[in-house]
Coordinates of C-alpha atoms in Angstrom, one line a residue:
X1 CA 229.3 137.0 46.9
X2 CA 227.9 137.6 43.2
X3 CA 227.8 141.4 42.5
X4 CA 225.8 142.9 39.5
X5 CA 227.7 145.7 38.3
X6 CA 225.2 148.5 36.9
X7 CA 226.8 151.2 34.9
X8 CA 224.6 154.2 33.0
X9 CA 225.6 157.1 30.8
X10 CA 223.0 159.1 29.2
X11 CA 223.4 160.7 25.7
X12 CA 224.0 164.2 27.1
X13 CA 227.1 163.3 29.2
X14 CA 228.0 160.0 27.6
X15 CA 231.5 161.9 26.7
X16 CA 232.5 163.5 29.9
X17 CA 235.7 162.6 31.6
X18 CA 235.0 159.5 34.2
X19 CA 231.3 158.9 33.3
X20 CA 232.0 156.8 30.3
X21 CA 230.9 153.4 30.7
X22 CA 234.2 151.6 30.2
X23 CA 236.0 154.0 32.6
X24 CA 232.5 152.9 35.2
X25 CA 233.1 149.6 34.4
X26 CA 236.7 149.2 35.2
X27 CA 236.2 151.3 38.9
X28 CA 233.6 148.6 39.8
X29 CA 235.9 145.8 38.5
X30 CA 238.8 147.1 40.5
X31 CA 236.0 147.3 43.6
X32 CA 234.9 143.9 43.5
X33 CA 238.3 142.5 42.6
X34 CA 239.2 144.2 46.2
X35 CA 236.5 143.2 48.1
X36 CA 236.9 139.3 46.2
X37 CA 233.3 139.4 45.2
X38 CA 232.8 137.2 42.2
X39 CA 231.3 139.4 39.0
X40 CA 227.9 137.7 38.0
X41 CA 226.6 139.9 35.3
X42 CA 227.2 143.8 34.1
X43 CA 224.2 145.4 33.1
X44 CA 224.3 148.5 31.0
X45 CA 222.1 151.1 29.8
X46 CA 223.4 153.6 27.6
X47 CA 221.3 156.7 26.2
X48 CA 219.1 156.5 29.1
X49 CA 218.2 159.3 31.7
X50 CA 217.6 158.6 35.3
X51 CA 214.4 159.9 35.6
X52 CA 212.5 156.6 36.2
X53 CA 213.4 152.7 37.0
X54 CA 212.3 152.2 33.5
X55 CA 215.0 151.3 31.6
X56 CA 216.3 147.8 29.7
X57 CA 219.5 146.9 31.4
X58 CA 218.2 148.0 35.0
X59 CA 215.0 145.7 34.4
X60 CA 217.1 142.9 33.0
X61 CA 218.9 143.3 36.4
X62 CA 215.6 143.3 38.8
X63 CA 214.6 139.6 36.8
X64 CA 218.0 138.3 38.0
X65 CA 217.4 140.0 41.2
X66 CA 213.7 138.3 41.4
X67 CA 215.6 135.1 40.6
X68 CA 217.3 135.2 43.4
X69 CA 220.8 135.1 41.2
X70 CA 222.6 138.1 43.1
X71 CA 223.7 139.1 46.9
X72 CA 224.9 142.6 45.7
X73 CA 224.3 145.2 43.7
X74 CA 227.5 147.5 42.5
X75 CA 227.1 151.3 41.2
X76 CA 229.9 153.6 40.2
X77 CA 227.8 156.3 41.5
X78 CA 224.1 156.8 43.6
X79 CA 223.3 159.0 40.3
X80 CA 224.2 156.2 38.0
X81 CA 221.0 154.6 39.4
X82 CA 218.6 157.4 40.3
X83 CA 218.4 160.6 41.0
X84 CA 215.1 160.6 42.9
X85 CA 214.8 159.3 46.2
X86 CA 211.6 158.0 46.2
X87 CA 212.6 155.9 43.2
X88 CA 216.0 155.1 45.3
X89 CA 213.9 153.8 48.5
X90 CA 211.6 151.9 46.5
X91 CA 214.8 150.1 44.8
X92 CA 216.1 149.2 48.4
X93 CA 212.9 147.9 49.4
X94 CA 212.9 145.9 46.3
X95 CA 216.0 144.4 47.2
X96 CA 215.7 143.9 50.9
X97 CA 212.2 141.6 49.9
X98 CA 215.0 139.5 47.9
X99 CA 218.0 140.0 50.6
X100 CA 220.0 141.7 48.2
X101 CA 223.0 144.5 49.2
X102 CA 223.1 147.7 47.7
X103 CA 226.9 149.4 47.2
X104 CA 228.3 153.0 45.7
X105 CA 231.9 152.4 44.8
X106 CA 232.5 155.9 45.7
X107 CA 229.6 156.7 48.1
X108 CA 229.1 156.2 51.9
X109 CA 225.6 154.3 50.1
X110 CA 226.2 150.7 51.5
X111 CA 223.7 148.7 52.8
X112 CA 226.5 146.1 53.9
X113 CA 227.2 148.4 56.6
X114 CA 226.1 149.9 60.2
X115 CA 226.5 153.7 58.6
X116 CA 225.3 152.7 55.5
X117 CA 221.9 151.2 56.3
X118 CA 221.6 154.3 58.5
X119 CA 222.1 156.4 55.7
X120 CA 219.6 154.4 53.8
X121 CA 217.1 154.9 56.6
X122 CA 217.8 158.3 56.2
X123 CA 216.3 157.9 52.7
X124 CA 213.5 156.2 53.8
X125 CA 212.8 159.4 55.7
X126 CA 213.4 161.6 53.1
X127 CA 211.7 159.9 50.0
X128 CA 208.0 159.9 52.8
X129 CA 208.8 163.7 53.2
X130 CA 209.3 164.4 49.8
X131 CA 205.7 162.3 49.1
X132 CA 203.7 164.1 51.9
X133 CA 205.7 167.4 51.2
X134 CA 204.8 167.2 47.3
X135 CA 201.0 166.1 48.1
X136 CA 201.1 169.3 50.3
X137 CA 202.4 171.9 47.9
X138 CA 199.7 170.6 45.2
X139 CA 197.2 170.8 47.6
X140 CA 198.2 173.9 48.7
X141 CA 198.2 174.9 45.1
X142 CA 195.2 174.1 44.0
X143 CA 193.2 175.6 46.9
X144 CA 195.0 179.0 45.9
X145 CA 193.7 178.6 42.5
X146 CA 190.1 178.0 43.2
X147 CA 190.2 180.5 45.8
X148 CA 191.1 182.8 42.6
X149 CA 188.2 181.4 40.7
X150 CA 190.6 179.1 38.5
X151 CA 189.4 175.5 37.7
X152 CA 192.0 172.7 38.6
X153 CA 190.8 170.1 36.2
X154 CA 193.5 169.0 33.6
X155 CA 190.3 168.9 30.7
X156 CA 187.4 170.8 29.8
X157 CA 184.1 169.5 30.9
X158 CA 181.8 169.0 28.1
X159 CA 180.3 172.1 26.7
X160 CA 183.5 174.3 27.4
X161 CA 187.0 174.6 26.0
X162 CA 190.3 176.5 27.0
X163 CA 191.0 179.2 24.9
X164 CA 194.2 180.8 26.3
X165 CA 194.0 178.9 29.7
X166 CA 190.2 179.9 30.4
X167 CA 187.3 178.2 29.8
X168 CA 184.9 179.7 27.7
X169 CA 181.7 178.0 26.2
X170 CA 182.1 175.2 23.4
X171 CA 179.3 176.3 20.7
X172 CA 177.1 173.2 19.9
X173 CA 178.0 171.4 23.1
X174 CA 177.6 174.4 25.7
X175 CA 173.9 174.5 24.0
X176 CA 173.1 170.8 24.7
X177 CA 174.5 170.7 27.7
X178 CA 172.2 173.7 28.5
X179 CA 168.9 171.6 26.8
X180 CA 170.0 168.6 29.2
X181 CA 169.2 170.9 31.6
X182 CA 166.2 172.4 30.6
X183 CA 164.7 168.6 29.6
X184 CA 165.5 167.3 33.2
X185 CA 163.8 170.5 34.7
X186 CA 160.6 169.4 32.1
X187 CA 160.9 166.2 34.4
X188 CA 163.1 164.3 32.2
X189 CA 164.2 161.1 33.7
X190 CA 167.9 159.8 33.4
X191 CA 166.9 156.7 31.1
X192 CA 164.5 159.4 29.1
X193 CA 167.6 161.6 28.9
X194 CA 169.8 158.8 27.8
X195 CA 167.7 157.5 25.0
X196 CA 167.7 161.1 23.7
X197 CA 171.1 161.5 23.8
X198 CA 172.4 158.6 22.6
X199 CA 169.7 158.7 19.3
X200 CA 171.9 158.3 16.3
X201 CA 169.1 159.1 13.8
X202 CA 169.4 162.8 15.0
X203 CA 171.7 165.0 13.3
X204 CA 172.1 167.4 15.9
X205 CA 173.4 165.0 18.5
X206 CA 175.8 163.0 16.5
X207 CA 178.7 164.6 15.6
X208 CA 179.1 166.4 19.3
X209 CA 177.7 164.2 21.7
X210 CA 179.1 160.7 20.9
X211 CA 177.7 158.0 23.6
X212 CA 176.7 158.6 27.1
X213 CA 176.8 155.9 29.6
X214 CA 174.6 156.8 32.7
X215 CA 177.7 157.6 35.2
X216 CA 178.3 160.4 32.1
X217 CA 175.0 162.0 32.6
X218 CA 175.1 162.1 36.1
X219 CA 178.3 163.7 36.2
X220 CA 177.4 166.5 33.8
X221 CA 173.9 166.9 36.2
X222 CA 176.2 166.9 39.2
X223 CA 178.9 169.5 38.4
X224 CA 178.4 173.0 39.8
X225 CA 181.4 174.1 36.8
X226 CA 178.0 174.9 34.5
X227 CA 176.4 177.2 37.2
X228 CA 179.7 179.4 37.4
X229 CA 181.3 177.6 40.5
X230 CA 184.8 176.2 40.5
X231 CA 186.0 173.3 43.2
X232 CA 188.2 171.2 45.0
X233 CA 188.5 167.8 46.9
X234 CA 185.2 166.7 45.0
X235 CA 187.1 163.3 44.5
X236 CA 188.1 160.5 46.5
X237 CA 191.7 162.0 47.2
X238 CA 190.4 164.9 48.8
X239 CA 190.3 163.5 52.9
X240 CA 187.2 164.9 53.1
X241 CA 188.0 168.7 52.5
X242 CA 185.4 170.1 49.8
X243 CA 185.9 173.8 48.7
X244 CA 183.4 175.5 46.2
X245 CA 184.1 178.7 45.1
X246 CA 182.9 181.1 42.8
X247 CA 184.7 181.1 39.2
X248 CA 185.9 183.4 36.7
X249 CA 184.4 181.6 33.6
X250 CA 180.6 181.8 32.0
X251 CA 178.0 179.7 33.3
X252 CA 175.8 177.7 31.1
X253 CA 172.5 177.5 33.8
X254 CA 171.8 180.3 36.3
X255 CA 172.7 179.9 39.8
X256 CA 168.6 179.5 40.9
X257 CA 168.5 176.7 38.5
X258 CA 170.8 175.0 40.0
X259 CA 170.0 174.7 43.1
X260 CA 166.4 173.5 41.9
X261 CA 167.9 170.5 40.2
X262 CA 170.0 169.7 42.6
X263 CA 167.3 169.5 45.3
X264 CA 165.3 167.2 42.4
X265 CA 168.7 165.5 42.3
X266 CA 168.6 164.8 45.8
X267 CA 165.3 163.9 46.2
X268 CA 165.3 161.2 44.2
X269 CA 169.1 159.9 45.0
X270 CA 167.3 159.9 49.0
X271 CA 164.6 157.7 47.3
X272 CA 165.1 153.5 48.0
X273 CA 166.0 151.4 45.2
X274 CA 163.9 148.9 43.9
X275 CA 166.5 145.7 43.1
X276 CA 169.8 145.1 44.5
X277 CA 172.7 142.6 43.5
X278 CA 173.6 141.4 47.1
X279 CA 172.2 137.6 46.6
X280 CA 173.3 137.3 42.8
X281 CA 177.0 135.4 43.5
X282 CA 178.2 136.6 40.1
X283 CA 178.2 140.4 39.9
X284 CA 181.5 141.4 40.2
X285 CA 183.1 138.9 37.9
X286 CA 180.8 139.4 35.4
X287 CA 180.9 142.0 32.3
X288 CA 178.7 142.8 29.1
X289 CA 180.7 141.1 25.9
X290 CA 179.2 143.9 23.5
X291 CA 179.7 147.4 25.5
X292 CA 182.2 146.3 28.6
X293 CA 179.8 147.7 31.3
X294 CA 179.6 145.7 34.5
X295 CA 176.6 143.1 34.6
X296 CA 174.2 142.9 37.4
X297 CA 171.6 140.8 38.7
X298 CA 167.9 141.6 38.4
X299 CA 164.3 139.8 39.7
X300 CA 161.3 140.2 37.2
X301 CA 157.7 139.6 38.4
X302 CA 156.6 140.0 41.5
X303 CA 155.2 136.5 41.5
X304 CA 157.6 134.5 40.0
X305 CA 160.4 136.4 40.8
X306 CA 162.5 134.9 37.8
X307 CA 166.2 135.9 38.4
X308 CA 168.2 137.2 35.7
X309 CA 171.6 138.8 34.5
X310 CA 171.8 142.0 32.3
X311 CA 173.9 144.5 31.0
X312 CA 173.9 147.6 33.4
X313 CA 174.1 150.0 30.5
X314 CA 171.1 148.7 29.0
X315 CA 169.1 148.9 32.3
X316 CA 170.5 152.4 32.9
X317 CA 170.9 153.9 29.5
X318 CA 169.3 151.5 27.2
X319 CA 171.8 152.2 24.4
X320 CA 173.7 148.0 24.9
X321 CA 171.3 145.7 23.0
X322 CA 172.7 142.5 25.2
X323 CA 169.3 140.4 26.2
X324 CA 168.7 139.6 29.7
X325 CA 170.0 135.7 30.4
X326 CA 168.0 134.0 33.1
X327 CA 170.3 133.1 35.7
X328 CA 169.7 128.9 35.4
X329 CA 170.9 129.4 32.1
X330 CA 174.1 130.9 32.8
X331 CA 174.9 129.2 35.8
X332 CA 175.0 126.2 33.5
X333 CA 176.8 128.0 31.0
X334 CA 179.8 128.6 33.5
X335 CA 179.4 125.4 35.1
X336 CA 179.8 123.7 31.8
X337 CA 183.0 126.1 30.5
X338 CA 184.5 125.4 33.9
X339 CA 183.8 121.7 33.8
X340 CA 185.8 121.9 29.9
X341 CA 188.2 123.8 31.7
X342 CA 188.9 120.9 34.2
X343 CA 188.7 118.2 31.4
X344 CA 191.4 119.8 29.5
X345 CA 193.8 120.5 32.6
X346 CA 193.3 117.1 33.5
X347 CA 194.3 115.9 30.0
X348 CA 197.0 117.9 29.6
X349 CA 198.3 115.5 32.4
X350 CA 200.5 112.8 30.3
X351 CA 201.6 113.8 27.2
X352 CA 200.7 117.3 26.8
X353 CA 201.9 118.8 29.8
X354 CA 205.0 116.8 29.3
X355 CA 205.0 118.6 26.0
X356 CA 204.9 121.5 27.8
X357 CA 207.0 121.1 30.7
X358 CA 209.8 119.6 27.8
X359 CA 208.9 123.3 26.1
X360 CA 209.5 125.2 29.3
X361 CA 212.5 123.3 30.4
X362 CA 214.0 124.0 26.5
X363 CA 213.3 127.4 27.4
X364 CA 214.8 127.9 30.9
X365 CA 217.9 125.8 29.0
X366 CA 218.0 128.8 26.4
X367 CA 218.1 131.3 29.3
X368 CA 220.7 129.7 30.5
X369 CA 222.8 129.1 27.2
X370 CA 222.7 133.1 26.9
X371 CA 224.0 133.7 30.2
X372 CA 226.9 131.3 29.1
X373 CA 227.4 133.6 26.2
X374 CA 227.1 136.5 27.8
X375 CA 230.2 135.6 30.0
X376 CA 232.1 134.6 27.1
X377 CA 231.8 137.6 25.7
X378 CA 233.0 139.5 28.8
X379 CA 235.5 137.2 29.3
X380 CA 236.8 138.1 25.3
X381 CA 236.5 141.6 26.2
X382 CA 238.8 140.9 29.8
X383 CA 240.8 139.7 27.6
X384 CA 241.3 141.9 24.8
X385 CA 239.6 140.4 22.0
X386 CA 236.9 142.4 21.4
X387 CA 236.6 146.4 22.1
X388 CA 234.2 147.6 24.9
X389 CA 231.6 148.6 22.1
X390 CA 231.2 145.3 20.2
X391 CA 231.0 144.0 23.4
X392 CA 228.3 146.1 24.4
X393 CA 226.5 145.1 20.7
X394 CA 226.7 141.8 21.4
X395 CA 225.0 141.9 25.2
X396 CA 222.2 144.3 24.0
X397 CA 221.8 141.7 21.4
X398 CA 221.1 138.9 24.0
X399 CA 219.4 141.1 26.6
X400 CA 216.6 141.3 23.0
X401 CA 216.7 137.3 22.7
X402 CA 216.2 136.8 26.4
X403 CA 213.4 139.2 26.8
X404 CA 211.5 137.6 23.7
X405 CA 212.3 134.4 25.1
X406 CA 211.0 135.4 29.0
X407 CA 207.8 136.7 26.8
X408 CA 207.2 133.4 25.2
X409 CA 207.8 131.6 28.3
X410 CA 205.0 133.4 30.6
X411 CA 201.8 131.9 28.6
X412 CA 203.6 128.1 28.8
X413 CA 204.3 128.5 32.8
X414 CA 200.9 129.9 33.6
X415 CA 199.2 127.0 31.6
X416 CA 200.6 124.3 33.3
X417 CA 200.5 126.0 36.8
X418 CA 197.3 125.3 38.2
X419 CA 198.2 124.5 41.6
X420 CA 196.5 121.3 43.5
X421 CA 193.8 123.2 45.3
X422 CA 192.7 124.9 42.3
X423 CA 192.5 121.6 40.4
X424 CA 190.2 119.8 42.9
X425 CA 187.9 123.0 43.0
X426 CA 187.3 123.1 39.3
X427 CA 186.8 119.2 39.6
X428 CA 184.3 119.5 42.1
X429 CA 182.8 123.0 41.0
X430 CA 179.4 121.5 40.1
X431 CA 178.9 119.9 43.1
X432 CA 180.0 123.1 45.2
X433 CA 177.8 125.2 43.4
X434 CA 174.9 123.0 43.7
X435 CA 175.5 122.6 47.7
X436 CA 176.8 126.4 48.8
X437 CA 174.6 129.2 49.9
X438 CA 174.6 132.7 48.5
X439 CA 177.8 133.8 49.9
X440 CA 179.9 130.4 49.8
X441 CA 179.1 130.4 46.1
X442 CA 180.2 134.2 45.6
X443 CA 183.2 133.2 47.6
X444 CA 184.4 130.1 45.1
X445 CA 184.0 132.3 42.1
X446 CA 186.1 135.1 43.1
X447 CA 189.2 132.6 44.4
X448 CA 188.6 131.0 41.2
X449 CA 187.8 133.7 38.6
X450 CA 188.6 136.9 37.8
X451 CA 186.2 138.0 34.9
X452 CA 183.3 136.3 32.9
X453 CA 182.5 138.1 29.5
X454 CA 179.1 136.8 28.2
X455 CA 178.3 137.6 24.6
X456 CA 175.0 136.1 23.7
X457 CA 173.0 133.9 25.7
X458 CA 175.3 131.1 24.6
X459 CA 178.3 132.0 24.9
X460 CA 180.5 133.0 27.5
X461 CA 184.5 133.2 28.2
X462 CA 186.4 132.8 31.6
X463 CA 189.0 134.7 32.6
X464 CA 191.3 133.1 35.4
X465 CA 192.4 134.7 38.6

């Protein structure tokens, strides 16, 4: 049985009495010496605190573990590892996917065994009631503090700021947010609103404003915090528990103001939108290569109903000068990159992917030329040559070279591991495309892709899933 050997000391009790790493390291060599497993690797991490899985030697560990290099995993102590439990049931689960055996050399912790996997169960247990327990106690916490009048949000919304834990109004901003208000009450549309605010030519607006994106505006028009209320579960998280509440903080609007907008709000959220993206295959994938913001799909003319692609900043805020791209045109854009795409896989073939499958094999051979070294090195230190701390110099020096090497290696796997399926989809994507409805299309793109950036009517870039 190979057994990694973890051991951790962190800075503040790196010199107590039986926590030092050499004194770790020779319990878990006496253990495994009893128990004849064969030692396959010690991993170290020294300086570190166990307050996340987040540390060098412990990741250097899970690749091995990933690798399917190791049956068992050795601590000196549970705490060694983790001290949460949550963190501790994840790491179990982690190495159950890869049938891997957990082991505390001084601990009833022993997935090996009947009363160790039930204590490990008993984790299980404990790390989902410490989850629902934790979610509870915040809820619970919040819900006091609204019910005080207290805001829960970790920022400021626009036009306030905390001053010694309250919100009071922010100056400049607290007065445009109030003459958002009071334009949108004029009858103010968003777009009208949009091209206001985002007006670089006025000096009023520029230094406090910055840019607003539509889902920006509709926030600020949406949030009861500027009529005096404070709330919870307004979000996703909230399972469908909303509690408003009045707050302790100034409003910007009066409370009959409000409730006017919001019924204008409403009025016009109830109304039915004009254009939809359902039978345009690429939104989704697609994304604006001068702001970011998604792309959708748009019909202009009621007679010729030409179909085209645009920004949805520019059609909601107008402030992303991308031009609207007919949808022919891109369609043979993509067609075309993916076609390029295909043509160079396909020549990689002889001797370039041999070039890279002779780079990638160089590579694994490195990998395993350290791992050669790092046994010599333990076996110098077994055998007296070399003190536990030059030791420990030297294997933090090769855990650096393999992790730059693992780094370099990624991009060279990935570009020679199309798999056969995906090659004969990209060959025949044309014809696919050509031949599939609406859906089949939308379908091909997102097994194939997982983003297109379009910059300019002539260019675009592919991101592969």
């Amino acid at each position: 049985m190979k057994a990694a050997l973890y051991t951790r000391v962190s800075t503040d009790i790196q010199a107590e009495e039986g926590f030092s790493l050499d004194a770790q390291l020779s319990r878990l060599r006496a253990y495994c010496e009893s128990q004849a497993w064969e030692i396959y690797d010690i991993y170290t991490d020294e300086g570190e605190s166990a307050k996340n899985l987040q540390r060098p030697g412990l990741q250097r560990m899970m690749a091995h573990i990933q690798e399917h290099h190791l049956d068992i995993v050795l601590v000196y102590r549970l705490d060694r590892l983790t001290r949460n439990v949550v963190d501790l049931h994840n790491f179990i689960q982690e190495l159950e996917k890869h049938n891997v055996s957990f082991k505390s050399a001084t601990e009833v912790f022993d997935t090996t065994s009947a009363m160790g996997r039930l204590f490990i169960t008993i984790v299980a247990a404990l790390a989902q009631w410490e989850r629902e327990n934790l979610g509870e106690r915040v809820r619970m916490g919040q819900v006091e503090k609204i019910q005080q009048g207290k805001r829960t949000g970790a920022h400021a919304p626009f036009g306030y700021r905390y001053e010694g834990g309250e919100l009071v109004p922010d100056g400049p901003a607290a007065q445009l947010v109030q003459d958002i208000f009071a334009k949108y009450l004029q009858g103010w549309g968003t777009m009208r609103l949009l091209r206001w605010l985002n007006d670089t030519t006025d000096p009023k607006l520029t230094p406090i404003s910055g840019r607003w994106s539509q889902n920006t505006l509709r926030y600020l028009l949406d949030n009861d915090v500027y009529a005096g209320y404070v709330r919870y579960g307004f979000g996703s998280r909230s399972k469908g528990e909303t509690i408003i509440e009045p707050g302790d903080h100034q409003p910007l609007i009066d409370k009959a103001t409000w409730k006017h907008i919001q019924k204008l709000r409403q009025k016009k959220k109830s109304s039915p939108s004009r254009s939809g993206t359902g039978s345009y295959p690429l939104t989704g994938v697609l994304r604006c290569g001068r702001c970011g913001a998604p792309m959708i799909g748009k019909a202009k003319g009621h007679k010729t109903g030409r179909r085209y692609y645009m920004c949805s900043e520019r059609n909601s805020s107008r402030t992303c000068d991308l031009p609207y791209i007919r949808e022919f045109i891109l369609n043979a854009m993509i067609r075309k990159e993916i076609q390029n795409i295909y043509e160079e896989q396909d020549n990689i073939d002889k001797p370039k992917r041999m070039e890279l499958k002779n780079l990638k094999q160089s590579m694994d051979s490195k990998l395993e030329e350290i791992e050669r070294r790092r046994s010599r090195w333990k076996d110098a230190f077994e055998e007296g040559l070399i003190e536990a701390v030059e030791m420990r110099e030297r294997l933090d020096a090769l855990q650096e070279q393999e992790l730059e090497l693992r780094a370099q290696r990624e991009p060279v796997a990935k570009e020679i591991d199309y798999s056969e399926v995906e090659l004969k989809l990209l060959k025949s994507f044309s014809r696919i495309w050509q031949e599939a409805n609406m859906h089949e299309k939308k379908q091909v793109v997102n097994l194939l892709v997982r983003s297109i950036t379009v910059y300019s009517v002539t260019q675009v870039s592919i991101a592969f899933a």
